[in-house]
């Protein structure tokens, strides 16, 4: 007898050329796109300013910590984020609105697979649904790069919660 721990979500680029994302996700992408929000990818392989990006991400992540009362090991300090950004294969996407970073997403590349790790936004980023713009851009980027699958992972915590916002977010991109 095997009991499933949590539902994990995946984008398999080999299944189809086009995606049929949940209708609600398109409604979330539009506000960010209409606000002239931009998404930039930053591949940190040879970047010298990793610490600057890590500090910016840590500042954004503190909004998530406050919003969800994150404590313990999941409450990453600045040094752990710097180490995270020094991990081989890290790819960062940043959402920019009126010249200011409003959200960032962190992924890792391992061979032909990309893995979604973290996302954080400030208040303006939440308002603009920057996470949806970031994920849309990341999926497009990884598909063009020739990645075969993007592992989105599961819900946060140790319970399978298919009705949580994070689970619905990830499920909406999965195929």
Coordinates of N, CA and C in Angstrom, one line a residue:
X1 N 0.8 -1.2 0.0 CA 0.0 0.0 0.0 C 0.9 1.2 0.0
X2 N 0.7 2.1 -1.0 CA 1.4 3.4 -1.0 C 0.4 4.5 -0.9
X3 N 0.7 5.4 0.0 CA -0.1 6.6 0.1 C 0.6 7.8 -0.5
X4 N -0.2 8.5 -1.4 CA 0.3 9.7 -2.0 C 0.6 10.8 -1.0
X5 N 1.7 11.4 -1.1 CA 2.0 12.5 -0.1 C 1.4 13.8 -0.6
X6 N 1.7 14.3 -1.7 CA 1.1 15.5 -2.3 C 1.1 15.4 -3.8
X7 N 0.1 16.1 -4.3 CA 0.0 16.2 -5.8 C 1.1 17.1 -6.3
X8 N 1.8 16.6 -7.3 CA 2.9 17.4 -7.9 C 2.4 17.8 -9.3
X9 N 2.8 19.0 -9.8 CA 2.4 19.5 -11.0 C 3.5 19.6 -12.0
X10 N 3.2 19.4 -13.3 CA 4.3 19.3 -14.3 C 3.8 19.9 -15.6
X11 N 4.7 20.6 -16.3 CA 4.4 21.0 -17.7 C 5.3 20.1 -18.6
X12 N 4.7 19.3 -19.4 CA 5.4 18.4 -20.3 C 5.4 19.0 -21.6
X13 N 6.5 19.6 -22.1 CA 6.5 20.2 -23.4 C 6.4 19.3 -24.6
X14 N 6.6 18.0 -24.3 CA 6.5 17.0 -25.4 C 5.0 16.5 -25.7
X15 N 4.1 16.9 -24.8 CA 2.7 16.5 -25.0 C 2.0 17.2 -26.1
X16 N 2.2 18.5 -26.2 CA 1.5 19.2 -27.2 C 2.3 20.5 -27.5
X17 N 2.0 21.1 -28.7 CA 2.7 22.3 -29.1 C 2.0 23.5 -28.4
X18 N 0.7 23.4 -28.1 CA 0.0 24.5 -27.5 C -0.5 24.0 -26.2
X19 N -0.7 25.0 -25.3 CA -1.2 24.7 -24.0 C -2.7 25.2 -23.8
X20 N -3.4 24.5 -23.1 CA -4.8 24.9 -22.8 C -4.9 25.2 -21.3
X21 N -4.3 26.3 -20.9 CA -4.3 26.7 -19.5 C -5.7 27.0 -19.0
X22 N -5.9 26.9 -17.7 CA -7.2 27.2 -17.2 C -7.6 28.7 -17.6
X23 N -8.9 28.8 -17.9 CA -9.3 30.2 -18.4 C -9.0 31.2 -17.3
X24 N -9.1 30.9 -16.1 CA -8.8 31.9 -15.1 C -7.4 32.5 -15.1
X25 N -6.5 31.6 -15.6 CA -5.1 32.1 -15.6 C -4.9 33.2 -16.7
X26 N -5.6 33.1 -17.8 CA -5.5 34.1 -18.8 C -6.1 35.5 -18.2
X27 N -7.1 35.4 -17.4 CA -7.7 36.6 -16.8 C -6.7 37.2 -15.8
X28 N -5.8 36.4 -15.2 CA -4.8 36.9 -14.3 C -3.6 37.5 -15.0
X29 N -3.3 36.9 -16.2 CA -2.2 37.4 -17.0 C -2.5 38.8 -17.5
X30 N -3.7 39.0 -18.0 CA -4.1 40.3 -18.6 C -3.8 41.5 -17.8
X31 N -4.2 41.6 -16.5 CA -3.9 42.9 -15.8 C -2.4 43.2 -15.8
X32 N -1.5 42.2 -15.7 CA -0.1 42.5 -15.7 C 0.3 43.0 -17.1
X33 N -0.2 42.3 -18.2 CA 0.2 42.7 -19.5 C -0.4 44.1 -19.9
X34 N -1.6 44.4 -19.5 CA -2.2 45.7 -19.8 C -1.5 46.8 -19.0
X35 N -0.9 46.5 -17.9 CA -0.3 47.6 -17.1 C 1.1 47.9 -17.6
X36 N 1.5 47.3 -18.7 CA 2.8 47.5 -19.3 C 3.9 46.9 -18.5
X37 N 3.5 45.9 -17.7 CA 4.5 45.2 -16.9 C 5.4 44.4 -17.9
X38 N 6.7 44.3 -17.5 CA 7.6 43.6 -18.3 C 8.2 42.4 -17.5
X39 N 8.6 41.4 -18.2 CA 9.3 40.3 -17.5 C 10.6 40.1 -18.2
X40 N 11.7 40.1 -17.4 CA 13.0 39.9 -17.9 C 13.6 38.6 -17.3
X41 N 14.3 37.8 -18.2 CA 15.0 36.7 -17.6 C 16.4 37.0 -17.4
X42 N 17.0 36.5 -16.3 CA 18.3 36.8 -15.9 C 19.0 35.4 -15.6
X43 N 19.8 34.9 -16.5 CA 20.5 33.7 -16.3 C 21.7 34.0 -15.5
X44 N 21.9 33.5 -14.3 CA 22.9 33.9 -13.4 C 24.2 33.0 -13.5
X45 N 24.4 32.4 -14.7 CA 25.6 31.6 -14.8 C 26.9 32.4 -14.5
X46 N 27.1 33.5 -15.2 CA 28.3 34.3 -15.0 C 28.1 35.7 -14.6
X47 N 27.0 35.9 -13.9 CA 26.6 37.2 -13.4 C 27.3 37.6 -12.2
X48 N 27.9 38.8 -12.1 CA 28.7 39.2 -11.0 C 27.8 39.8 -9.9
X49 N 26.6 40.3 -10.2 CA 25.7 40.9 -9.2 C 24.7 40.0 -8.7
X50 N 25.0 38.8 -8.4 CA 24.1 37.8 -7.8 C 23.6 38.3 -6.4
X51 N 24.5 38.9 -5.7 CA 24.2 39.4 -4.3 C 23.1 40.5 -4.4
X52 N 23.2 41.4 -5.4 CA 22.2 42.4 -5.6 C 20.8 41.8 -5.9
X53 N 20.8 40.8 -6.7 CA 19.5 40.1 -7.0 C 19.0 39.4 -5.8
X54 N 19.9 38.8 -5.1 CA 19.5 38.0 -3.9 C 18.9 39.0 -2.8
X55 N 19.5 40.1 -2.7 CA 19.0 41.1 -1.7 C 17.6 41.6 -2.1
X56 N 17.4 41.9 -3.4 CA 16.1 42.3 -4.0 C 15.1 41.2 -3.7
X57 N 15.4 39.9 -4.0 CA 14.5 38.8 -3.8 C 14.1 38.7 -2.4
X58 N 15.1 38.8 -1.5 CA 14.9 38.7 0.0 C 13.9 39.8 0.4
X59 N 14.0 41.0 -0.1 CA 13.1 42.0 0.2 C 11.6 41.7 -0.2
X60 N 11.5 41.1 -1.4 CA 10.2 40.7 -2.0 C 9.7 39.5 -1.1
X61 N 10.6 38.6 -0.8 CA 10.2 37.4 -0.1 C 9.6 37.7 1.3
X62 N 10.1 38.8 1.9 CA 9.6 39.2 3.2 C 8.1 39.5 3.2
X63 N 7.6 40.0 2.0 CA 6.1 40.2 1.8 C 5.4 38.9 2.0
X64 N 5.9 37.8 1.4 CA 5.3 36.5 1.4 C 5.4 36.0 2.9
X65 N 6.5 36.2 3.6 CA 6.7 35.8 5.0 C 5.6 36.4 5.8
X66 N 5.4 37.7 5.6 CA 4.3 38.4 6.4 C 2.9 37.9 6.1
X67 N 2.7 37.8 4.8 CA 1.3 37.4 4.3 C 0.9 36.1 4.8
X68 N 1.8 35.1 4.8 CA 1.5 33.7 5.2 C 2.1 33.3 6.5
X69 N 2.6 34.2 7.3 CA 3.2 33.9 8.6 C 4.2 32.8 8.6
X70 N 5.1 32.9 7.6 CA 6.1 31.8 7.4 C 7.1 31.9 8.5
X71 N 7.4 30.7 9.1 CA 8.4 30.6 10.2 C 9.3 29.4 9.9
X72 N 10.3 29.3 10.7 CA 11.2 28.1 10.6 C 12.1 28.2 9.4
X73 N 12.4 27.0 8.9 CA 13.4 26.9 7.8 C 12.9 27.5 6.5
X74 N 11.6 27.7 6.3 CA 11.0 28.3 5.1 C 11.2 29.8 5.1
X75 N 11.5 30.4 6.3 CA 11.7 31.8 6.4 C 13.2 32.1 6.1
X76 N 13.5 32.1 4.8 CA 14.9 32.2 4.3 C 15.5 33.5 4.7
X77 N 16.7 33.5 5.3 CA 17.4 34.8 5.5 C 18.1 35.2 4.3
X78 N 18.7 36.3 4.3 CA 19.4 36.9 3.1 C 20.6 36.0 2.7
X79 N 21.3 35.5 3.6 CA 22.5 34.6 3.3 C 22.0 33.3 2.6
X80 N 20.9 32.7 3.0 CA 20.5 31.5 2.4 C 20.0 31.8 0.9
X81 N 19.5 33.0 0.7 CA 19.0 33.3 -0.6 C 20.3 33.6 -1.5
X82 N 21.3 34.2 -0.9 CA 22.5 34.4 -1.7 C 23.1 33.0 -2.1
X83 N 23.1 32.1 -1.2 CA 23.6 30.7 -1.5 C 22.7 30.1 -2.6
X84 N 21.4 30.3 -2.5 CA 20.4 29.8 -3.5 C 20.8 30.3 -4.9
X85 N 21.1 31.6 -4.9 CA 21.4 32.2 -6.2 C 22.8 31.9 -6.7
X86 N 23.6 31.3 -5.9 CA 24.9 30.8 -6.3 C 24.9 29.3 -6.7
X87 N 23.7 28.7 -6.7 CA 23.6 27.3 -7.1 C 23.7 27.2 -8.6
X88 N 24.5 26.2 -9.1 CA 24.6 26.1 -10.6 C 23.2 25.8 -11.2
X89 N 23.0 26.5 -12.3 CA 21.7 26.3 -13.1 C 20.6 27.2 -12.7
X90 N 20.8 28.1 -11.8 CA 19.7 29.0 -11.4 C 19.3 30.0 -12.5
X91 N 18.0 30.2 -12.7 CA 17.5 31.1 -13.7 C 16.5 32.0 -12.9
X92 N 16.6 33.3 -13.0 CA 15.8 34.2 -12.4 C 14.9 35.0 -13.4
X93 N 13.7 35.2 -13.1 CA 12.8 36.0 -13.9 C 12.3 37.2 -13.0
X94 N 12.4 38.4 -13.5 CA 11.9 39.5 -12.7 C 10.8 40.3 -13.5
X95 N 9.8 40.6 -12.7 CA 8.7 41.4 -13.3 C 9.0 42.9 -12.9
X96 N 8.9 43.7 -14.0 CA 9.2 45.1 -13.8 C 8.0 46.0 -14.2
X97 N 7.7 46.9 -13.3 CA 6.6 47.8 -13.6 C 7.1 49.2 -13.3
X98 N 7.0 50.1 -14.3 CA 7.5 51.5 -14.3 C 8.9 51.5 -13.7
X99 N 9.7 50.6 -14.2 CA 11.1 50.7 -13.9 C 11.5 50.0 -12.5
X100 N 10.5 49.5 -11.8 CA 10.8 48.9 -10.5 C 10.5 47.4 -10.5
X101 N 11.3 46.6 -9.8 CA 11.0 45.2 -9.7 C 9.8 45.0 -8.8
X102 N 8.8 44.3 -9.3 CA 7.6 44.0 -8.4 C 7.4 42.6 -8.1
X103 N 8.2 41.7 -8.8 CA 8.2 40.3 -8.5 C 9.3 39.6 -9.1
X104 N 9.7 38.4 -8.6 CA 10.7 37.6 -9.1 C 10.3 36.1 -8.9
X105 N 10.8 35.3 -9.9 CA 10.6 33.8 -9.8 C 12.0 33.2 -10.0
X106 N 12.2 32.1 -9.2 CA 13.5 31.4 -9.2 C 13.2 30.0 -9.7
X107 N 14.0 29.6 -10.7 CA 14.0 28.2 -11.3 C 15.4 27.7 -11.3
X108 N 15.5 26.4 -11.5 CA 16.8 25.7 -11.7 C 16.7 24.9 -12.9
X109 N 17.8 24.9 -13.7 CA 17.9 24.0 -14.9 C 18.8 22.9 -14.6
X110 N 18.4 21.7 -14.9 CA 19.1 20.4 -14.8 C 18.9 19.6 -16.0
X111 N 19.9 19.7 -16.9 CA 19.8 18.9 -18.2 C 18.6 19.5 -19.0
X112 N 17.7 18.6 -19.4 CA 16.5 19.1 -20.2 C 15.3 19.4 -19.3
X113 N 15.5 19.6 -18.0 CA 14.4 19.8 -17.0 C 14.6 21.1 -16.3
X114 N 13.6 21.9 -16.2 CA 13.6 23.1 -15.3 C 12.7 22.8 -14.1
X115 N 13.1 23.4 -13.0 CA 12.3 23.2 -11.7 C 12.0 24.5 -11.2
X116 N 10.7 24.7 -10.9 CA 10.2 26.0 -10.3 C 10.5 25.9 -8.8
X117 N 11.2 27.0 -8.2 CA 11.5 26.9 -6.8 C 10.7 27.9 -6.0
X118 N 10.8 29.2 -6.3 CA 10.2 30.2 -5.5 C 9.7 31.4 -6.3
X119 N 8.7 32.1 -5.8 CA 8.2 33.3 -6.4 C 7.9 34.3 -5.2
X120 N 8.2 35.5 -5.4 CA 7.9 36.5 -4.4 C 7.5 37.8 -5.1
X121 N 6.6 38.6 -4.6 CA 6.2 39.9 -5.1 C 6.0 40.9 -4.0
X122 N 6.0 42.1 -4.4 CA 5.7 43.2 -3.4 C 4.2 43.5 -3.6
X123 N 3.6 44.4 -2.9 CA 2.2 44.7 -2.9 C 1.7 45.0 -4.3
X124 N 2.5 45.8 -5.1 CA 2.1 46.2 -6.4 C 2.1 44.9 -7.3
X125 N 3.1 44.1 -7.1 CA 3.2 42.8 -7.9 C 2.0 41.9 -7.6
X126 N 1.5 41.9 -6.4 CA 0.3 41.1 -6.1 C -0.9 41.7 -6.8
X127 N -1.0 43.0 -6.7 CA -2.1 43.7 -7.4 C -2.1 43.4 -8.9
X128 N -0.9 43.4 -9.5 CA -0.9 43.2 -10.9 C -0.8 41.8 -11.4
X129 N -0.9 40.8 -10.4 CA -0.7 39.4 -10.7 C 0.6 39.1 -11.4
X130 N 1.6 39.7 -10.9 CA 3.0 39.5 -11.5 C 3.4 38.0 -11.6
X131 N 3.0 37.2 -10.6 CA 3.3 35.8 -10.6 C 2.8 35.1 -11.9
X132 N 1.7 35.5 -12.4 CA 1.1 34.9 -13.6 C 1.9 35.3 -14.8
X133 N 2.3 36.6 -14.9 CA 3.1 37.1 -16.0 C 4.5 36.4 -15.9
X134 N 5.1 36.2 -14.7 CA 6.3 35.6 -14.6 C 6.3 34.1 -15.1
X135 N 5.3 33.4 -14.6 CA 5.2 32.0 -15.0 C 4.9 31.8 -16.5
X136 N 4.1 32.7 -17.1 CA 3.8 32.6 -18.5 C 5.1 32.8 -19.3
X137 N 5.9 33.8 -18.9 CA 7.1 34.1 -19.5 C 8.1 33.0 -19.3
X138 N 8.2 32.4 -18.1 CA 9.1 31.3 -17.9 C 8.8 30.1 -18.8
X139 N 7.5 29.8 -18.8 CA 7.1 28.6 -19.7 C 7.5 28.8 -21.1
X140 N 7.2 30.0 -21.6 CA 7.6 30.4 -23.0 C 9.1 30.3 -23.2
X141 N 9.9 30.8 -22.3 CA 11.3 30.8 -22.3 C 11.9 29.4 -22.3
X142 N 11.4 28.6 -21.4 CA 11.9 27.2 -21.3 C 11.5 26.4 -22.5
X143 N 10.3 26.6 -23.0 CA 9.9 25.9 -24.3 C 10.8 26.2 -25.4
X144 N 11.1 27.5 -25.6 CA 12.0 28.0 -26.7 C 13.4 27.5 -26.5
X145 N 13.8 27.3 -25.2 CA 15.2 26.8 -24.9 C 15.3 25.3 -25.2
X146 N 14.2 24.6 -25.4 CA 14.2 23.2 -25.7 C 14.1 22.3 -24.5
X147 N 13.7 22.9 -23.4 CA 13.5 22.1 -22.2 C 12.3 21.1 -22.4
X148 N 12.4 19.9 -21.9 CA 11.3 18.9 -22.2 C 10.2 19.0 -21.1
X149 N 10.6 19.3 -19.9 CA 9.6 19.4 -18.8 C 10.0 20.5 -17.8
X150 N 8.9 21.0 -17.2 CA 9.1 22.0 -16.1 C 8.3 21.4 -14.9
X151 N 9.1 21.2 -13.9 CA 8.5 20.6 -12.7 C 8.0 21.8 -11.8
X152 N 6.7 21.9 -11.6 CA 6.2 23.0 -10.8 C 6.1 22.7 -9.3
X153 N 6.1 21.4 -9.0 CA 6.1 21.0 -7.6 C 4.7 20.9 -7.0
X154 N 4.6 21.0 -5.7 CA 3.4 20.7 -5.0 C 3.0 22.0 -4.2
X155 N 2.0 21.8 -3.3 CA 1.6 22.8 -2.4 C 2.7 23.0 -1.3
X156 N 2.7 24.1 -0.7 CA 3.6 24.4 0.4 C 3.2 23.6 1.7
X157 N 4.1 23.2 2.5 CA 3.8 22.5 3.7 C 3.7 21.0 3.5
X158 N 3.2 20.4 4.5 CA 3.2 18.9 4.5 C 1.8 18.3 4.2
X159 N 0.9 19.0 3.8 CA -0.5 18.5 3.5 C -0.8 18.7 2.0
X160 N -1.5 17.8 1.4 CA -2.0 18.0 0.1 C -3.3 18.8 0.2
X161 N -3.2 20.0 -0.4 CA -4.3 21.0 -0.3 C -4.7 21.4 -1.7
X162 N -5.4 20.7 -2.5 CA -5.8 21.0 -3.8 C -6.6 22.3 -4.0
X163 N -7.2 22.8 -2.9 CA -8.0 24.0 -3.0 C -7.2 25.2 -2.6
X164 N -5.9 25.1 -2.2 CA -5.1 26.2 -1.8 C -4.8 27.1 -3.1
X165 N -4.5 28.3 -2.9 CA -4.2 29.2 -4.0 C -2.9 28.7 -4.7
X166 N -1.9 28.2 -4.0 CA -0.7 27.8 -4.7 C -1.0 26.5 -5.5
X167 N -1.8 25.6 -5.0 CA -2.1 24.4 -5.7 C -2.9 24.7 -7.0
X168 N -3.8 25.6 -6.9 CA -4.6 26.0 -8.1 C -3.7 26.8 -9.1
X169 N -2.8 27.6 -8.6 CA -1.9 28.3 -9.5 C -1.1 27.3 -10.3
X170 N -0.5 26.3 -9.6 CA 0.4 25.3 -10.3 C -0.5 24.4 -11.2
X171 N -1.6 24.0 -10.7 CA -2.5 23.1 -11.5 C -2.9 23.8 -12.8
X172 N -3.1 25.1 -12.7 CA -3.6 25.8 -13.9 C -2.6 25.9 -15.0
X173 N -1.3 25.6 -14.7 CA -0.3 25.6 -15.8 C 0.0 24.2 -16.3
X174 N -0.3 23.2 -15.5 CA 0.0 21.8 -15.8 C -0.7 21.3 -17.0
X175 N -0.1 20.3 -17.7 CA -0.8 19.7 -18.8 C -0.8 18.2 -18.6

